[in-house]
PDB file of C-alpha atoms in Angstrom:
ATOM      1  CA  MET A   1      -0.042  -0.018   0.093  1.00 54.00           C
ATOM      2  CA  THR A   2       1.358   3.641  -0.668  1.00 56.00           C
ATOM      3  CA  PRO A   3       2.035   5.551   2.508  1.00 61.00           C
ATOM      4  CA  GLY A   4      -1.232   7.776   3.562  1.00 63.00           C
ATOM      5  CA  LEU A   5      -3.388   6.702   0.842  1.00 71.00           C
ATOM      6  CA  PRO A   6      -6.232   4.330   1.381  1.00 80.00           C
ATOM      7  CA  PHE A   7      -6.928   1.397  -0.587  1.00 88.00           C
ATOM      8  CA  LEU A   8      -8.982   1.477  -3.851  1.00 87.00           C
ATOM      9  CA  LEU A   9     -11.356  -1.352  -2.790  1.00 87.00           C
ATOM     10  CA  SER A  10     -11.399  -2.908   0.599  1.00 91.00           C
ATOM     11  CA  VAL A  11     -13.705  -6.030   1.312  1.00 92.00           C
ATOM     12  CA  HIS A  12     -13.923  -7.512   4.673  1.00 95.00           C
ATOM     13  CA  GLY A  13     -15.709 -10.530   6.019  1.00 96.00           C
ATOM     14  CA  LEU A  14     -18.002 -11.320   3.100  1.00 94.00           C
ATOM     15  CA  THR A  15     -20.104 -14.425   4.273  1.00 96.00           C
ATOM     16  CA  LYS A  16     -22.719 -16.047   1.777  1.00 96.00           C
ATOM     17  CA  ARG A  17     -24.994 -18.787   2.900  1.00 96.00           C
ATOM     18  CA  TYR A  18     -27.727 -20.696   1.065  1.00 93.00           C
ATOM     19  CA  GLY A  19     -29.667 -22.203   4.316  1.00 93.00           C
ATOM     20  CA  LYS A  20     -27.413 -23.897   6.543  1.00 94.00           C
ATOM     21  CA  THR A  21     -24.894 -24.270   3.584  1.00 94.00           C
ATOM     22  CA  LEU A  22     -21.914 -21.937   4.094  1.00 95.00           C
ATOM     23  CA  ILE A  23     -20.731 -20.725   0.391  1.00 94.00           C
ATOM     24  CA  LEU A  24     -18.206 -18.031   1.458  1.00 95.00           C
ATOM     25  CA  ALA A  25     -16.560 -17.653   4.776  1.00 95.00           C
ATOM     26  CA  GLY A  26     -15.397 -14.242   5.706  1.00 95.00           C
ATOM     27  CA  VAL A  27     -13.728 -13.337   2.287  1.00 95.00           C
ATOM     28  CA  ASP A  28     -11.234 -10.078   2.806  1.00 95.00           C
ATOM     29  CA  PHE A  29      -8.991  -8.515   0.190  1.00 93.00           C
ATOM     30  CA  ASP A  30      -7.780  -5.258  -0.654  1.00 94.00           C
ATOM     31  CA  LEU A  31      -6.712  -3.571  -3.835  1.00 90.00           C
ATOM     32  CA  GLN A  32      -4.498  -0.716  -4.555  1.00 91.00           C
ATOM     33  CA  PRO A  33      -4.765   1.644  -7.351  1.00 88.00           C
ATOM     34  CA  ARG A  34      -3.512   0.200 -10.600  1.00 87.00           C
ATOM     35  CA  GLU A  35      -3.495  -3.073  -9.029  1.00 88.00           C
ATOM     36  CA  ILE A  36      -5.323  -5.939 -11.106  1.00 86.00           C
ATOM     37  CA  LEU A  37      -7.294  -8.858  -9.131  1.00 84.00           C
ATOM     38  CA  GLY A  38      -8.016 -12.243 -10.719  1.00 85.00           C
ATOM     39  CA  ILE A  39     -10.222 -14.454  -8.888  1.00 86.00           C
ATOM     40  CA  ILE A  40      -9.650 -18.074 -10.004  1.00 88.00           C
ATOM     41  CA  GLY A  41     -10.456 -21.788  -8.963  1.00 88.00           C
ATOM     42  CA  PRO A  42     -12.164 -24.519  -9.784  1.00 91.00           C
ATOM     43  CA  ASN A  43     -16.138 -25.029 -10.424  1.00 87.00           C
ATOM     44  CA  GLY A  44     -18.289 -24.743  -7.525  1.00 88.00           C
ATOM     45  CA  ALA A  45     -15.166 -22.987  -5.552  1.00 89.00           C
ATOM     46  CA  GLY A  46     -17.511 -19.640  -4.885  1.00 91.00           C
ATOM     47  CA  ASN A  47     -15.920 -17.626  -7.398  1.00 89.00           C
ATOM     48  CA  THR A  48     -18.804 -16.561  -9.090  1.00 89.00           C
ATOM     49  CA  THR A  49     -20.707 -16.246  -6.247  1.00 92.00           C
ATOM     50  CA  LEU A  50     -18.244 -13.862  -4.731  1.00 91.00           C
ATOM     51  CA  MET A  51     -18.311 -11.722  -8.093  1.00 87.00           C
ATOM     52  CA  GLU A  52     -21.978 -11.622  -7.711  1.00 87.00           C
ATOM     53  CA  CYS A  53     -22.141 -10.500  -4.156  1.00 87.00           C
ATOM     54  CA  LEU A  54     -19.609  -8.088  -4.813  1.00 85.00           C
ATOM     55  CA  VAL A  55     -21.555  -6.218  -7.905  1.00 83.00           C
ATOM     56  CA  GLY A  56     -24.839  -6.474  -5.756  1.00 82.00           C
ATOM     57  CA  LEU A  57     -26.690  -9.241  -7.897  1.00 84.00           C
ATOM     58  CA  LEU A  58     -26.780 -11.489  -4.765  1.00 88.00           C
ATOM     59  CA  PRO A  59     -27.480 -10.574  -1.177  1.00 89.00           C
ATOM     60  CA  LEU A  60     -24.706 -11.199   1.442  1.00 89.00           C
ATOM     61  CA  ASN A  61     -25.505 -12.579   4.929  1.00 93.00           C
ATOM     62  CA  GLU A  62     -22.431 -10.409   6.125  1.00 94.00           C
ATOM     63  CA  GLY A  63     -19.509  -8.095   5.088  1.00 92.00           C
ATOM     64  CA  ALA A  64     -18.517  -4.938   4.373  1.00 89.00           C
ATOM     65  CA  VAL A  65     -16.833  -2.851   1.233  1.00 86.00           C
ATOM     66  CA  SER A  66     -14.950   0.292   1.631  1.00 88.00           C
ATOM     67  CA  PHE A  67     -14.322   2.311  -1.684  1.00 86.00           C
ATOM     68  CA  HIS A  68     -11.097   4.669  -1.317  1.00 86.00           C
ATOM     69  CA  GLY A  69     -11.174   4.490   2.326  1.00 87.00           C
ATOM     70  CA  ALA A  70     -14.943   4.950   2.662  1.00 87.00           C
ATOM     71  CA  PRO A  71     -17.722   2.625   3.674  1.00 85.00           C
ATOM     72  CA  LEU A  72     -19.503   2.239   0.252  1.00 80.00           C
ATOM     73  CA  PRO A  73     -23.340   1.329   0.676  1.00 80.00           C
ATOM     74  CA  ILE A  74     -24.529  -1.943  -0.929  1.00 76.00           C
ATOM     75  CA  MET A  75     -26.602   0.015  -3.527  1.00 76.00           C
ATOM     76  CA  HIS A  76     -23.404   1.669  -4.848  1.00 76.00           C
ATOM     77  CA  TRP A  77     -21.285  -1.682  -5.319  1.00 74.00           C
ATOM     78  CA  ARG A  78     -22.000  -1.794  -8.804  1.00 73.00           C
ATOM     79  CA  ASP A  79     -20.584   1.808  -9.145  1.00 75.00           C
ATOM     80  CA  ALA A  80     -17.344   0.552  -7.961  1.00 72.00           C
ATOM     81  CA  THR A  81     -16.760  -2.867  -9.612  1.00 74.00           C
ATOM     82  CA  PHE A  82     -17.376  -4.416 -13.076  1.00 74.00           C
ATOM     83  CA  TYR A  83     -18.137  -8.043 -13.618  1.00 74.00           C
ATOM     84  CA  LEU A  84     -18.490  -9.740 -17.122  1.00 73.00           C
ATOM     85  CA  PRO A  85     -19.527 -13.130 -16.859  1.00 73.00           C
ATOM     86  CA  ASP A  86     -18.074 -15.964 -19.311  1.00 71.00           C
ATOM     87  CA  GLY A  87     -21.594 -17.034 -20.034  1.00 69.00           C
ATOM     88  CA  ILE A  88     -22.626 -14.128 -22.109  1.00 65.00           C
ATOM     89  CA  SER A  89     -22.510 -14.321 -25.822  1.00 62.00           C
ATOM     90  CA  PRO A  90     -23.567 -11.872 -28.378  1.00 61.00           C
TER      91      PRO A  90
END
């Protein structure tokens, strides 16, 4: 992190459950300006669920997101993120 500057995006404690099944368990990460994040893993690992929660397509059970060091209300998560699922075709 650049001293004195907040992270561009901070994600803390993202948790998603479907009934009693825990899908995401307290996901935490921070992004610095100009940093690129790739979320990779096998099918069924929660990658798509994480992205859909981050852009506000799925509701979370717990967690918070900060943008430039300030809390980002869930209704504005789409303004700070971009998600292009691989299943979209022209």
